[in-house]
XYZ file of C-alpha atoms in Angstrom:
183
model
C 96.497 96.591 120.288
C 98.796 93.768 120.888
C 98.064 90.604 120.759
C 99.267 86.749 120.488
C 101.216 86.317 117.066
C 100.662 90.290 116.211
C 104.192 91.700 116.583
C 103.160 93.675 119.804
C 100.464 95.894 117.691
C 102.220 95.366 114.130
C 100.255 94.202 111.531
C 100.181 90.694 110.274
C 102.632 90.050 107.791
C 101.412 86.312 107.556
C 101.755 85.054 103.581
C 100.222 82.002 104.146
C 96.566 83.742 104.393
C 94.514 83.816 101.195
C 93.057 87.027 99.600
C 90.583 86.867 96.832
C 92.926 86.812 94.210
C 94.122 83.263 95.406
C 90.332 82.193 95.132
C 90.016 83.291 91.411
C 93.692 82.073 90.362
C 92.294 78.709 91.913
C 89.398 78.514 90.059
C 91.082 79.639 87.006
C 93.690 76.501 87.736
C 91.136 74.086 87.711
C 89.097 75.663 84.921
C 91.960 75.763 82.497
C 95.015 74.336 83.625
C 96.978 74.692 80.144
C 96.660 78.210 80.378
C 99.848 78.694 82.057
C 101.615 82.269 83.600
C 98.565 82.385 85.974
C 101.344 84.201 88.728
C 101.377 87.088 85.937
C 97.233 87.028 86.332
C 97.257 86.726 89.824
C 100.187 90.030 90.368
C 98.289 91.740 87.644
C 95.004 91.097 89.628
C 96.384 92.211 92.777
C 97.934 95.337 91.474
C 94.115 96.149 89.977
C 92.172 95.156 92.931
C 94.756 97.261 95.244
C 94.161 100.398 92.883
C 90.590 100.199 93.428
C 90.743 99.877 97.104
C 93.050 102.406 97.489
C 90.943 104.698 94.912
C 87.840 103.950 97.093
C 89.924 104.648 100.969
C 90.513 108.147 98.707
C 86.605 109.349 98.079
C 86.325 109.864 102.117
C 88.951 112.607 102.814
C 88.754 114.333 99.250
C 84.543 114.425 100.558
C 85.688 116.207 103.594
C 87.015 119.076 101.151
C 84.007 118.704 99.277
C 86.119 117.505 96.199
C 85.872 114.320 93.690
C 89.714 112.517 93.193
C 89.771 114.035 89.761
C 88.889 117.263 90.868
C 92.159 117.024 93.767
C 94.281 115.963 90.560
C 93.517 118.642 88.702
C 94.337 121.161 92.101
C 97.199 119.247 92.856
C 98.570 119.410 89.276
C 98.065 123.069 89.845
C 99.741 123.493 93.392
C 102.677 121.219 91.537
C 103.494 123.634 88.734
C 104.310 126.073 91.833
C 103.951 129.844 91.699
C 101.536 131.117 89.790
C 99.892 128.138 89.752
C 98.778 128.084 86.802
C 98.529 125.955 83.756
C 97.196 125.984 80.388
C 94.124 123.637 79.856
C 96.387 121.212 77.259
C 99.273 120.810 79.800
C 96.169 119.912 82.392
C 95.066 117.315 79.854
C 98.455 115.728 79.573
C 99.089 115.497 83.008
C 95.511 114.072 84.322
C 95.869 111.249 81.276
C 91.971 111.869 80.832
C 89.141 112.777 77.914
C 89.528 116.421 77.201
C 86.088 116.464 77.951
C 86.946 115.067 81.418
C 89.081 117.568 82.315
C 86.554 120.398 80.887
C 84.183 118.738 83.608
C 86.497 118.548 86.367
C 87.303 122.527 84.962
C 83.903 123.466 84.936
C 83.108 121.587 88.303
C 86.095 123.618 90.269
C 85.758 126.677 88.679
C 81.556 126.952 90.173
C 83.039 126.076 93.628
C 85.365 129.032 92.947
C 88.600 126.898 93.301
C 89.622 128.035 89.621
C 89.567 130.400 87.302
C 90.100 130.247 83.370
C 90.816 132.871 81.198
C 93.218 133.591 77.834
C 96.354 132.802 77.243
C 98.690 135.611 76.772
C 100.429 134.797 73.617
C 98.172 131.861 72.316
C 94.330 132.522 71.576
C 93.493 128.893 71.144
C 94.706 128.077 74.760
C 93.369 128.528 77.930
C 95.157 128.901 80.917
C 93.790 127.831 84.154
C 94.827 129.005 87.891
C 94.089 128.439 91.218
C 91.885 130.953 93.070
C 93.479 131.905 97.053
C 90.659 129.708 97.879
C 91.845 126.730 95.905
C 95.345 127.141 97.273
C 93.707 127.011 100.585
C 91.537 124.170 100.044
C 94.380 121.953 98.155
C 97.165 122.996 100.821
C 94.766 121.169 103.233
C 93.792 118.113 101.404
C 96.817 117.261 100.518
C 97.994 116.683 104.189
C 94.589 115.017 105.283
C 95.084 113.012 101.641
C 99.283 111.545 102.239
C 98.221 111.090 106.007
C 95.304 108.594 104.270
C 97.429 107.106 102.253
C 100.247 105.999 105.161
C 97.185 104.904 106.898
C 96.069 102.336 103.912
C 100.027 101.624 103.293
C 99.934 100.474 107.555
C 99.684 96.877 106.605
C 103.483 97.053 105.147
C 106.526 97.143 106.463
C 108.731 100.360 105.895
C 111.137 97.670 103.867
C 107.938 96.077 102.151
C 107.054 99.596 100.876
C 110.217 100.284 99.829
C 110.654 96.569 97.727
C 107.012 97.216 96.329
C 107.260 101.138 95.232
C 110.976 99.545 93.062
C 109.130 96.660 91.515
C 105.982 99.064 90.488
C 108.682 101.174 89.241
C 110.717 99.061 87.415
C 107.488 97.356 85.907
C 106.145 101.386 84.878
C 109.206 101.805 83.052
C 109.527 98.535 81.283
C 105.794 99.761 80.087
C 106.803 103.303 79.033
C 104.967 105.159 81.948
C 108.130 107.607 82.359
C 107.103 110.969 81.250
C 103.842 112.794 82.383
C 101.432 112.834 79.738
């Protein structure tokens, strides 16, 4: 809808408004003023409080395929590795960056809805590969549209350009911490 000082429908790109980081930075400035770098608390904040919200605008579509986000992951991995979609449990592990008794769970949750199945590796007794069932496919060819249209949707409040300029920072900033390899 457009409206006075809206772009015609755009959303605001106003920086002057606050957001609740700006409250706690505040606080934090006149708690302890010495402590200095409070810009790298404030990005790091925002960065963590954006995760979460964008984690929580997740739970709603994966609910309408009857899935948990680690339980898409764990699909998606799957649907990833491409034809036969299949992975061992370890290579699951490395790529979800969880417990392996997380992943078991997630496993063990999927594999009751019928989305999975588990069974021997060929060559290695101590693995376990793990593949999706026609029905996972199905499901996980689905979500993944509903879940990338979701994620646009959350992203609306950004420019095309402001995506871009954010999605090279976060990357630079991944690989100055060593996030460059899966697992």
């Amino acid at each position: 809808m457009a409206g006075p000082g809206n772009g015609g429908g755009k959303p605001p790109t106003d920086t002057t408004r606050t957001d609740a980081v700006d409250m706690l930075a505040a606080q934090w400035q006149r708690e302890r003023a010495d402590l200095g770098h409070l810009d790298a608390m404030a990005l790091v904040g925002r960065i963590t409080r954006a995760g979460n919200l964008l984690q929580k605008g997740m739970k709603p579509v994966f609910a309408q395929f009857g899935l948990e986000y680690g339980e898409f992951d764990v699909l998606a991995t799957l649907r990833r590795a491409g034809a036969p979609y299949e992975l061992t449990a370890g290579g699951l592990l490395r790529s979800a960056m969880v417990t392996s008794g997380a992943i078991t769970n997630r496993l063990d949750r999927l594999e009751k809805k019928g989305l999975i199945t588990r069974g021997a590796h060929p060559t290695d007794r101590r693995a376990v590969n793990v593949r999706l069932t026609g029905e996972g496919y199905d499901v996980v060819e689905a979500a993944v549209v509903a879940h990338v249209e979701n994620e646009d949707r959350m992203l609306s409040g950004l420019t095309p350009a402001e995506r871009g300029t954010i999605d090279a920072a976060l990357r630079r900033l991944l690989v100055s911490l060593g996030d460059t390899e899966l697992g």
